[in-house]
XYZ file of C-alpha atoms in Angstrom:
672
model
C -14.325 1.425 -13.863
C -13.491 1.681 -17.570
C -10.022 2.834 -16.622
C -9.620 -0.130 -14.275
C -10.452 -2.480 -17.165
C -8.049 -0.722 -19.447
C -5.223 -1.047 -16.982
C -6.035 -4.690 -16.315
C -6.294 -5.355 -20.094
C -2.816 -3.752 -20.518
C -1.387 -5.921 -17.809
C -2.795 -9.202 -19.290
C -1.972 -8.231 -22.783
C 1.606 -7.321 -21.888
C 2.284 -10.428 -19.807
C 0.337 -12.884 -21.909
C 1.759 -12.330 -25.393
C 4.901 -13.363 -27.254
C 6.187 -13.526 -30.807
C 8.198 -16.229 -32.377
C 11.584 -14.706 -33.046
C 15.137 -15.761 -32.213
C 17.114 -12.592 -31.492
C 19.865 -14.452 -29.507
C 22.414 -16.953 -30.879
C 24.145 -19.084 -28.338
C 27.611 -20.743 -28.452
C 29.854 -22.488 -26.013
C 33.545 -23.363 -25.473
C 35.771 -24.739 -22.679
C 38.998 -23.423 -21.066
C 41.138 -25.620 -18.893
C 42.240 -23.933 -15.615
C 43.936 -26.733 -13.726
C 44.159 -30.467 -13.705
C 40.610 -30.712 -12.183
C 39.010 -27.410 -13.037
C 37.509 -25.953 -16.218
C 35.909 -22.710 -17.232
C 32.651 -23.157 -19.255
C 32.279 -20.127 -21.531
C 28.840 -19.179 -22.791
C 28.533 -16.581 -25.533
C 25.319 -14.868 -26.484
C 25.298 -12.967 -29.872
C 22.423 -10.518 -29.689
C 20.736 -8.975 -32.754
C 21.021 -5.229 -33.265
C 18.722 -3.138 -30.978
C 17.760 -6.228 -28.962
C 18.546 -6.454 -25.280
C 19.279 -9.659 -23.258
C 18.648 -9.194 -19.602
C 21.204 -10.023 -16.916
C 21.072 -12.605 -14.185
C 20.898 -9.796 -11.718
C 18.242 -7.550 -13.241
C 15.945 -6.472 -10.409
C 12.724 -8.266 -9.614
C 9.623 -6.583 -10.946
C 11.032 -6.044 -14.453
C 11.986 -8.381 -17.309
C 12.753 -12.054 -16.618
C 16.370 -12.518 -15.519
C 18.749 -14.964 -17.228
C 19.032 -18.372 -15.672
C 21.555 -21.208 -16.335
C 20.688 -24.692 -15.342
C 23.674 -27.088 -15.033
C 22.612 -30.663 -15.668
C 24.154 -34.130 -14.948
C 26.034 -32.633 -11.994
C 25.694 -35.388 -9.416
C 28.816 -37.542 -9.137
C 30.362 -35.791 -12.215
C 31.349 -32.251 -11.322
C 30.799 -29.412 -8.893
C 30.121 -25.747 -9.531
C 32.784 -23.413 -8.249
C 31.023 -20.211 -7.276
C 28.314 -18.638 -9.347
C 28.098 -17.856 -13.084
C 30.023 -14.737 -13.707
C 29.045 -12.251 -16.477
C 30.656 -9.388 -18.280
C 29.760 -5.776 -17.833
C 26.070 -5.033 -18.414
C 24.257 -1.779 -19.198
C 21.833 -0.127 -16.815
C 18.656 1.809 -17.814
C 15.437 2.903 -16.109
C 12.288 1.219 -17.433
C 9.230 3.462 -17.608
C 6.946 0.415 -17.795
C 8.188 -1.348 -14.702
C 9.530 1.724 -12.954
C 12.848 0.189 -12.075
C 16.466 0.112 -13.229
C 17.059 -2.863 -15.536
C 20.340 -4.563 -16.306
C 20.888 -5.918 -19.786
C 23.398 -6.736 -22.540
C 23.498 -5.708 -26.167
C 25.727 -6.987 -29.051
C 27.720 -9.798 -27.427
C 27.546 -11.153 -23.841
C 29.863 -13.668 -22.266
C 29.318 -15.769 -19.144
C 31.851 -17.946 -17.251
C 31.136 -20.789 -14.895
C 34.044 -22.662 -13.231
C 33.537 -26.332 -12.580
C 35.580 -28.974 -10.649
C 35.546 -32.325 -12.398
C 34.949 -35.285 -9.931
C 34.407 -37.990 -12.604
C 37.521 -38.376 -14.913
C 35.434 -40.267 -17.421
C 32.997 -37.370 -17.971
C 32.911 -36.330 -21.638
C 30.305 -33.676 -21.800
C 28.424 -31.141 -19.656
C 24.943 -30.067 -20.575
C 23.721 -26.538 -19.714
C 20.215 -25.041 -20.319
C 20.093 -21.267 -20.769
C 16.817 -19.378 -20.611
C 16.090 -15.681 -20.387
C 14.313 -12.812 -21.876
C 15.199 -10.522 -24.805
C 13.400 -7.330 -25.677
C 13.117 -4.588 -28.284
C 10.903 -1.582 -28.146
C 8.578 -3.004 -25.542
C 8.180 -6.366 -27.234
C 9.733 -9.268 -25.520
C 10.413 -12.963 -26.207
C 11.821 -15.832 -24.315
C 15.153 -17.105 -25.505
C 16.565 -20.489 -24.550
C 19.236 -22.902 -25.619
C 20.506 -26.346 -24.817
C 24.387 -26.108 -24.690
C 26.684 -29.049 -24.771
C 30.271 -28.605 -23.657
C 32.754 -31.224 -24.899
C 35.418 -31.584 -22.231
C 39.170 -31.657 -23.035
C 41.375 -34.399 -21.949
C 42.885 -33.418 -18.582
C 46.687 -33.864 -18.179
C 48.893 -32.667 -15.360
C 51.499 -31.317 -17.794
C 48.913 -28.916 -19.214
C 48.022 -27.398 -15.924
C 47.498 -23.636 -16.083
C 47.646 -21.670 -12.851
C 44.356 -20.010 -11.950
C 46.308 -16.811 -11.371
C 48.801 -17.337 -14.160
C 51.017 -14.227 -14.448
C 53.498 -15.583 -17.059
C 51.802 -14.750 -20.260
C 54.615 -16.404 -22.260
C 53.568 -19.894 -21.173
C 51.850 -21.494 -24.120
C 49.169 -24.093 -23.576
C 49.707 -27.423 -25.272
C 45.992 -28.306 -25.421
C 44.208 -26.949 -28.540
C 40.989 -26.393 -26.637
C 42.836 -24.094 -24.234
C 44.421 -22.037 -26.972
C 42.256 -19.032 -26.181
C 43.089 -19.167 -22.510
C 44.870 -15.837 -22.226
C 41.995 -13.785 -23.690
C 39.309 -15.776 -21.971
C 41.094 -15.637 -18.559
C 41.037 -11.838 -18.854
C 37.375 -11.890 -19.801
C 36.587 -14.103 -16.873
C 38.536 -11.829 -14.530
C 36.652 -8.882 -15.894
C 33.327 -10.703 -15.608
C 34.223 -11.507 -11.983
C 34.996 -7.870 -11.262
C 31.812 -6.691 -12.838
C 29.391 -9.270 -11.469
C 30.713 -9.578 -7.889
C 28.139 -6.925 -7.148
C 25.442 -8.410 -4.950
C 22.053 -8.717 -6.603
C 20.593 -5.172 -6.625
C 17.804 -4.401 -4.164
C 17.294 -0.739 -4.767
C 13.696 -0.017 -5.947
C 12.532 -3.650 -5.347
C 10.138 -2.231 -2.853
C 8.721 0.001 -5.609
C 8.400 -2.937 -7.985
C 6.379 -4.861 -5.307
C 4.084 -1.891 -4.954
C 3.512 -2.016 -8.730
C 2.563 -5.696 -8.468
C 0.210 -4.935 -5.523
C -1.477 -2.118 -7.340
C -2.038 -4.041 -10.583
C -3.326 -7.043 -8.652
C -5.611 -4.730 -6.659
C -7.127 -3.378 -9.902
C -7.519 -7.000 -11.146
C -9.462 -7.762 -7.888
C -11.886 -4.929 -8.410
C -12.395 -6.026 -12.010
C -13.095 -9.579 -10.753
C -15.928 -8.218 -8.640
C -17.888 -7.681 -11.765
C -17.725 -11.394 -12.703
C -20.996 -13.301 -12.489
C -19.740 -15.938 -10.057
C -19.192 -13.227 -7.388
C -22.924 -12.312 -7.249
C -24.292 -15.472 -5.662
C -22.154 -14.928 -2.565
C -23.720 -11.586 -1.835
C -27.054 -13.022 -0.708
C -25.290 -15.788 1.260
C -23.119 -13.223 2.948
C -25.983 -10.936 3.970
C -28.136 -13.882 5.178
C -25.271 -15.435 7.213
C -24.330 -12.165 8.964
C -28.018 -11.396 9.708
C -27.837 -14.096 12.370
C -24.199 -13.416 13.320
C -24.397 -9.732 13.884
C -27.037 -8.806 16.412
C -25.643 -5.368 17.031
C -23.791 -2.766 15.012
C -20.604 -3.294 17.014
C -20.824 -7.058 16.473
C -21.395 -6.472 12.791
C -18.248 -4.336 12.426
C -16.162 -6.862 14.412
C -17.477 -9.838 12.347
C -16.944 -8.012 9.096
C -13.328 -7.321 9.953
C -12.743 -10.965 10.821
C -14.532 -11.918 7.611
C -12.272 -9.669 5.500
C -9.043 -10.863 7.155
C -10.160 -14.490 6.655
C -10.898 -13.901 2.873
C -7.385 -12.392 2.420
C -5.648 -15.247 4.296
C -7.494 -17.936 2.448
C -6.989 -16.393 -0.951
C -3.213 -16.005 -0.367
C -2.937 -19.523 1.016
C -5.273 -21.279 -1.399
C -3.835 -19.565 -4.436
C -0.276 -20.232 -3.433
C -0.975 -23.965 -2.658
C -2.895 -24.650 -5.879
C -0.171 -22.941 -7.917
C 2.672 -24.643 -6.102
C 1.186 -28.123 -6.399
C -0.682 -28.111 -9.712
C 0.521 -24.972 -11.490
C -1.209 -21.729 -12.266
C -3.170 -23.375 -15.175
C -4.974 -25.420 -12.608
C -7.031 -22.336 -11.585
C -8.224 -21.986 -15.116
C -9.099 -25.703 -15.241
C -11.026 -25.427 -11.935
C -13.180 -22.576 -13.332
C -14.379 -24.799 -16.237
C -14.686 -28.021 -14.307
C -18.001 -29.745 -14.876
C -17.934 -31.299 -11.425
C -17.118 -28.023 -9.754
C -19.946 -26.172 -11.528
C -22.447 -28.927 -10.814
C -21.583 -29.035 -7.114
C -22.102 -25.312 -6.716
C -25.389 -25.487 -8.723
C -26.740 -27.918 -6.090
C -25.254 -25.913 -3.244
C -26.816 -22.682 -4.361
C -30.221 -24.276 -5.027
C -30.111 -25.653 -1.409
C -29.261 -22.223 -0.054
C -31.994 -20.615 -2.118
C -34.638 -22.981 -0.834
C -33.541 -22.352 2.657
C -33.803 -18.532 2.181
C -37.302 -19.030 0.735
C -38.397 -20.905 3.856
C -38.404 -24.528 2.802
C -36.127 -25.452 5.729
C -33.525 -24.109 8.028
C -29.884 -24.937 7.600
C -28.492 -25.415 11.088
C -25.296 -26.838 12.564
C -25.453 -30.199 14.311
C -26.626 -29.754 17.968
C -23.229 -30.835 19.240
C -21.516 -28.152 17.106
C -24.079 -25.506 18.169
C -23.435 -26.340 21.836
C -19.720 -25.885 21.472
C -20.155 -22.607 19.542
C -22.605 -21.309 22.201
C -20.096 -22.151 24.898
C -17.532 -20.060 23.129
C -19.853 -17.187 22.221
C -17.175 -14.727 23.066
C -15.329 -15.852 20.007
C -18.140 -14.476 17.901
C -18.589 -17.625 15.712
C -15.181 -17.257 14.134
C -15.311 -20.820 12.784
C -18.504 -20.084 10.792
C -17.070 -16.884 9.480
C -13.952 -18.603 8.387
C -15.999 -21.179 6.364
C -18.030 -18.356 4.754
C -14.769 -16.843 3.615
C -13.624 -20.270 2.322
C -16.882 -20.584 0.350
C -16.328 -17.172 -1.204
C -12.786 -18.034 -2.267
C -13.627 -21.360 -3.768
C -16.815 -20.197 -5.614
C -15.061 -17.123 -6.932
C -12.447 -19.231 -8.657
C -15.122 -20.394 -11.058
C -14.582 -17.215 -13.097
C -11.622 -15.409 -11.502
C -9.336 -18.421 -11.910
C -7.805 -17.129 -15.247
C -7.127 -13.695 -13.707
C -5.614 -15.215 -10.520
C -3.639 -17.753 -12.729
C -2.149 -14.916 -14.926
C -1.294 -12.910 -11.762
C 0.417 -15.927 -10.174
C 2.356 -16.888 -13.253
C 3.817 -13.514 -13.573
C 4.500 -12.769 -9.934
C 5.948 -16.314 -9.414
C 8.419 -15.660 -12.297
C 9.765 -12.737 -10.277
C 10.212 -14.897 -7.146
C 10.589 -13.717 -3.582
C 7.547 -12.071 -2.041
C 5.942 -11.205 -5.365
C 3.353 -14.002 -5.401
C 2.255 -13.203 -1.887
C 2.110 -9.492 -2.526
C 0.093 -10.108 -5.725
C -2.439 -12.364 -4.005
C -2.685 -9.983 -1.116
C -3.527 -7.092 -3.535
C -6.133 -9.140 -5.394
C -7.781 -10.553 -2.259
C -7.902 -7.202 -0.566
C -9.970 -5.784 -3.466
C -12.372 -8.737 -3.097
C -12.521 -8.477 0.694
C -13.308 -4.773 1.083
C -16.784 -4.799 -0.478
C -17.724 -8.082 1.210
C -16.732 -6.564 4.537
C -19.349 -3.898 3.843
C -21.936 -6.599 2.967
C -21.108 -8.311 6.223
C -21.575 -5.097 8.225
C -24.861 -4.352 6.518
C -27.006 -6.848 8.557
C -25.641 -5.399 11.764
C -26.865 -2.045 10.751
C -30.251 -3.540 9.807
C -30.584 -5.402 13.101
C -29.759 -2.195 15.007
C -32.763 -0.464 13.381
C -36.178 -0.614 15.066
C -38.993 -3.037 13.978
C -36.574 -5.007 11.670
C -38.203 -8.422 11.877
C -40.887 -8.601 9.104
C -39.173 -6.617 6.431
C -35.885 -8.373 7.047
C -37.627 -11.655 6.058
C -38.630 -9.921 2.788
C -34.906 -9.078 2.266
C -33.953 -12.749 2.968
C -36.688 -14.087 0.553
C -35.449 -11.645 -2.144
C -31.918 -12.888 -1.737
C -33.280 -16.450 -2.095
C -34.778 -15.685 -5.494
C -31.464 -14.052 -6.557
C -29.603 -17.187 -5.372
C -31.933 -19.452 -7.327
C -31.411 -17.457 -10.504
C -27.626 -17.459 -10.150
C -27.544 -21.189 -9.493
C -28.514 -21.848 -13.033
C -25.434 -19.940 -14.236
C -23.245 -22.773 -12.827
C -25.449 -25.405 -14.378
C -25.250 -23.560 -17.720
C -21.458 -23.480 -17.460
C -21.371 -27.256 -17.119
C -23.750 -27.783 -20.070
C -21.684 -25.337 -22.229
C -18.400 -27.011 -21.507
C -19.876 -30.478 -22.308
C -21.744 -29.048 -25.303
C -24.818 -31.258 -24.483
C -27.360 -28.470 -25.375
C -29.538 -29.392 -22.388
C -29.756 -25.792 -21.029
C -29.811 -23.720 -24.229
C -30.379 -20.003 -24.298
C -34.174 -20.021 -24.587
C -34.661 -22.399 -21.678
C -32.194 -20.498 -19.523
C -33.985 -17.209 -20.186
C -37.390 -18.780 -19.500
C -36.153 -20.057 -16.137
C -34.918 -16.527 -15.243
C -38.212 -14.950 -16.390
C -40.185 -17.381 -14.237
C -37.900 -16.759 -11.135
C -38.009 -13.005 -11.436
C -41.751 -12.949 -12.162
C -42.336 -14.971 -8.986
C -40.138 -12.577 -7.113
C -42.071 -9.652 -8.457
C -45.463 -11.170 -7.445
C -44.086 -11.784 -3.978
C -42.948 -8.214 -3.601
C -46.465 -7.017 -4.748
C -47.884 -9.162 -1.864
C -49.731 -11.641 -4.062
C -48.704 -14.692 -1.965
C -46.843 -15.492 1.281
C -43.977 -17.889 2.045
C -43.489 -19.966 5.244
C -41.533 -17.439 7.254
C -43.745 -14.496 6.571
C -45.618 -13.223 9.585
C -48.887 -12.226 7.982
C -50.136 -10.980 4.701
C -49.939 -7.278 4.649
C -52.875 -5.266 3.373
C -50.415 -2.499 2.325
C -46.734 -2.595 1.092
C -44.096 -0.057 1.862
C -42.724 2.344 -0.724
C -39.304 0.630 -0.722
C -40.939 -2.724 -1.448
C -43.102 -1.193 -4.173
C -40.063 0.394 -5.862
C -38.161 -2.875 -5.738
C -41.221 -4.722 -7.194
C -41.421 -2.331 -10.107
C -37.662 -2.719 -10.825
C -37.932 -6.595 -10.781
C -40.999 -6.438 -13.017
C -39.305 -4.172 -15.505
C -36.337 -6.583 -15.658
C -38.643 -9.493 -16.150
C -40.217 -7.810 -19.203
C -36.761 -6.791 -20.466
C -35.839 -10.540 -20.711
C -38.888 -11.674 -22.725
C -37.598 -10.623 -26.140
C -34.522 -12.791 -25.461
C -36.767 -15.801 -26.113
C -36.822 -14.667 -29.776
C -33.173 -13.795 -30.187
C -32.742 -10.368 -28.636
C -29.107 -9.878 -27.443
C -29.928 -8.818 -23.793
C -26.628 -6.990 -23.362
C -27.278 -6.267 -19.687
C -27.043 -10.038 -19.120
C -23.945 -10.502 -21.258
C -21.804 -13.206 -19.750
C -24.561 -14.591 -17.600
C -26.810 -16.213 -20.259
C -25.667 -18.777 -22.816
C -24.377 -17.174 -26.073
C -26.899 -16.246 -28.689
C -25.684 -18.996 -31.026
C -26.106 -21.654 -28.326
C -29.806 -21.904 -29.099
C -32.375 -24.528 -29.909
C -33.876 -22.353 -32.594
C -33.211 -23.462 -36.103
C -34.422 -20.266 -37.677
C -31.137 -18.422 -37.288
C -31.660 -16.379 -34.061
C -28.257 -15.039 -33.303
C -26.864 -16.238 -36.633
C -27.150 -12.851 -38.337
C -29.274 -14.464 -41.063
C -26.480 -16.832 -42.158
C -27.885 -20.133 -43.371
C -26.140 -23.432 -43.577
C -26.020 -23.188 -47.359
C -23.868 -20.015 -47.049
C -21.288 -21.743 -44.891
C -18.004 -23.169 -46.195
C -17.110 -26.764 -45.392
C -16.228 -27.294 -41.669
C -17.556 -23.804 -40.719
C -20.534 -22.742 -38.622
C -22.472 -19.556 -38.000
C -20.778 -17.952 -35.041
C -21.906 -14.958 -32.999
C -23.929 -12.417 -35.055
C -23.655 -14.647 -38.180
C -19.848 -14.420 -38.412
C -18.519 -17.437 -40.393
C -16.347 -19.245 -37.839
C -14.188 -22.357 -37.691
C -13.393 -24.363 -34.556
C -10.438 -26.176 -36.055
C -7.091 -24.430 -36.752
C -6.138 -26.390 -39.836
C -9.560 -26.140 -41.469
C -9.789 -22.427 -40.849
C -6.285 -21.791 -42.097
C -6.928 -23.677 -45.331
C -10.051 -21.581 -45.927
C -8.159 -18.379 -45.196
C -5.549 -19.314 -47.837
C -8.286 -20.095 -50.327
C -10.038 -16.725 -49.900
C -6.789 -14.715 -49.335
C -7.703 -13.214 -46.017
C -5.773 -12.974 -42.715
C -6.850 -15.013 -39.660
C -8.311 -13.827 -36.429
C -7.523 -16.499 -33.765
C -10.013 -16.307 -30.975
C -8.886 -18.185 -27.920
C -12.191 -18.549 -26.097
C -14.226 -20.846 -23.807
C -17.781 -21.927 -23.606
C -17.917 -20.875 -19.981
C -15.821 -17.753 -20.429
C -17.961 -14.825 -19.205
C -15.575 -12.115 -20.615
C -15.650 -13.849 -24.024
C -19.404 -13.479 -24.130
C -19.169 -9.861 -23.131
C -16.812 -9.160 -25.968
C -18.997 -10.966 -28.471
C -22.225 -9.253 -27.171
C -20.900 -5.757 -26.584
C -17.928 -5.253 -28.986
C -18.354 -7.777 -31.920
C -22.018 -6.745 -32.311
C -21.096 -3.055 -32.829
C -21.594 -1.938 -36.442
C -18.092 -0.561 -36.535
C -16.674 -3.937 -35.772
C -19.122 -6.534 -37.165
C -18.492 -5.772 -40.881
C -14.731 -6.177 -40.339
C -15.222 -9.591 -38.690
C -17.595 -10.719 -41.434
C -15.693 -9.496 -44.459
C -12.030 -8.884 -43.816
C -10.782 -11.811 -41.683
C -11.401 -15.551 -41.195
C -12.450 -16.232 -37.605
C -11.033 -19.346 -35.941
C -12.492 -19.820 -32.447
C -10.533 -22.265 -30.306
C -12.442 -23.386 -27.248
C -9.934 -23.939 -24.422
C -12.381 -25.456 -21.917
C -14.167 -28.095 -23.970
C -14.065 -31.461 -22.322
C -14.775 -33.446 -25.485
C -12.166 -36.226 -25.784
C -9.773 -36.338 -28.655
C -9.340 -39.510 -30.662
C -6.696 -41.756 -29.087
C -4.305 -41.219 -32.052
C -4.481 -37.466 -31.530
C -3.718 -37.431 -27.793
C -0.165 -36.613 -26.708
C 2.028 -35.197 -23.922
C 2.647 -31.489 -24.102
C 6.278 -30.504 -24.635
C 5.587 -27.194 -22.932
C 3.786 -28.236 -19.749
C 4.497 -31.974 -19.588
C 0.791 -32.752 -19.146
C -1.362 -35.185 -21.142
C -3.429 -33.547 -23.790
C -6.599 -35.592 -23.785
C -9.496 -33.193 -24.772
C -10.155 -30.524 -27.408
C -9.813 -27.916 -24.667
C -6.445 -29.389 -23.566
C -5.242 -29.125 -27.156
C -6.097 -25.476 -27.708
C -4.886 -24.501 -24.211
C -1.573 -26.149 -24.913
C -1.359 -24.360 -28.302
C -2.137 -20.974 -26.634
C 0.432 -21.558 -23.822
C 3.200 -22.904 -26.038
C 2.837 -20.240 -28.744
C 1.639 -17.159 -26.932
C 2.705 -17.783 -23.387
C -0.791 -17.168 -22.052
C -3.454 -19.385 -20.469
C -6.328 -16.843 -19.978
C -9.242 -16.164 -22.304
C -10.217 -14.271 -24.274
C -7.095 -13.752 -26.260
C -7.260 -12.445 -29.865
C -4.383 -12.870 -32.359
C -4.190 -11.762 -36.029
C -1.972 -13.971 -38.167
C -1.285 -14.261 -41.830
C -3.128 -16.908 -43.877
C 0.038 -19.029 -44.000
C -0.090 -19.318 -40.203
C 2.722 -16.844 -39.324
C 2.581 -14.327 -36.547
C 2.941 -10.707 -37.394
C 6.285 -9.481 -36.231
C 5.947 -6.590 -33.725
C 2.102 -6.937 -33.500
C 0.837 -8.040 -30.182
C -2.341 -9.958 -29.392
C -5.354 -8.297 -27.828
C -6.854 -9.489 -24.486
C -10.227 -8.493 -22.996
C -10.937 -4.897 -24.035
C -14.446 -3.343 -24.350
C -13.071 -0.170 -25.855
C -14.635 -0.413 -29.340
C -12.430 2.240 -30.959
C -9.249 0.695 -29.626
C -10.364 -2.785 -30.759
C -11.231 -1.520 -34.206
C -7.852 0.223 -34.543
C -6.144 -3.112 -33.492
C -8.119 -5.036 -36.033
C -7.399 -2.623 -38.846
C -3.665 -2.375 -38.052
C -3.324 -6.181 -37.926
C -5.145 -6.641 -41.133
C -3.021 -3.968 -42.845
C 0.142 -5.670 -41.637
C -1.032 -9.119 -42.640
C -1.861 -7.983 -46.171
C 1.777 -6.921 -46.651
C 3.077 -10.542 -46.110
């Protein structure tokens, strides 16, 4: 599993980072071809050792070059496609495909036919990717072509063979050389877009997405669906054969819904919508209520049944095996799971969508397949149980146990909403107290100390399996008790509110840092690390003390952020570095606190309104680092400059690797 996380981290870190450099300089010129046709010449001057990728570089690798021709309608028409000069071809070990790129100087030619004689300029937007030694950056330019005055006497034949004819228009004075270049470009770029090894690149997308799906299974929002799945299929699967059949239908439905739902949300709202959904207060509150209702039903308070008319229709079509119900269970899993897998799915869709074609579908299929496989096993499990003899009484014990789990996990969603709003209604001590009460009640039930409505009779003796489970639950209950006084409870990392989100004023989780020790605008972050929540204030302090900055793009409801803080930042090899050698600026990308009206604006990157603090830092992360998933860690100098050639770090629980990344970044920043 550690290897899976490492591969996933590499994927997100590679895709989600960028440096602010400008390795490509763009220029433009115009050559007249006939009385109505012109050649637009675009030149890219590329810095030494950098590569600019071709329009035809295969999918699955670097982003291809794209030209967008504006103000076309009623003014001009494109004649054919944009032609380019000869490119180089090299195999990429990272993407495992042949990539096509330019170095030095690259020229591109687009022929246009003018339909509006009054047209004075043509605007073209160029965007592509340039790379050096594995580090890549987006390059873009707005090019403006000033059109020459078109006169019949200055017509130049498209296939002019008389090289002694001299053009009279000064703009066309470079026609002979440019025509040769255009002809050469046409010869070199008439090759159809390469398709060799595309299948291999799609397999790479599938494999990485599949690993991402398995990593997502460890997210806390997935756990509540396990009891719901087992309980639902206990009724659906009366035999082992029915269990296998229903499980297969369930798995296929999960895959279909994930692919369709992910593609629709991304197509309509954009990939960042998935991240917004995962931190939505409304979304988390709805699922808190939903899981509490399910939990009470499991515990025997009432039965959740379909309306009688629905039940009659389903019974009349029993041969279909309750396909409708199975489909809605799959839909519930997909929607609930977005509460914490949204950032992973969003990153996956952003990258696969940039490659076009089948890549988004292949990526979502790989991700959903990894989610579906274990849930198919959970769906088969009740069929196996029901096929066993004397299953009635102890199956109710299983159902009640799942109800307690459901009730506990419901409070995770309520905690998410409270963290995003920063209301401090469900702080760490109260959350842990609720969990202690739930698990203690579960332990007493397993020990046979009381009965619930659906229990048949109070047993004088309990089975060995039930006793073992009771001991495990009791041990876990006692494990949580020290958390009321500030113990980190690393097993629950990502599930409980962070240690510093506490009602205690005595410094639990603050590492002994008192308010008198804090600089202006700072607060005691995790483990007593001095932290800022505003970029400008933190940067000013970093300049004052002469230390580099660790930007921490995080979220109040970000489970992986808490895992990093609880399991990596707390390590004695890491904590002294964070306390003494950097200035920590934590930017919360999911906070719904509204900005003052004079600070609200429309993002130049996404075109969306920036209204809340979370919007502001999300826009900052996307525009500067081309990433919208948290956590993301960036080391910058105390004058706010990124470190050239030094990439940010995403979620990574390898302490030694994180330590080396910190030390390398600090050393590089100290040289600036």
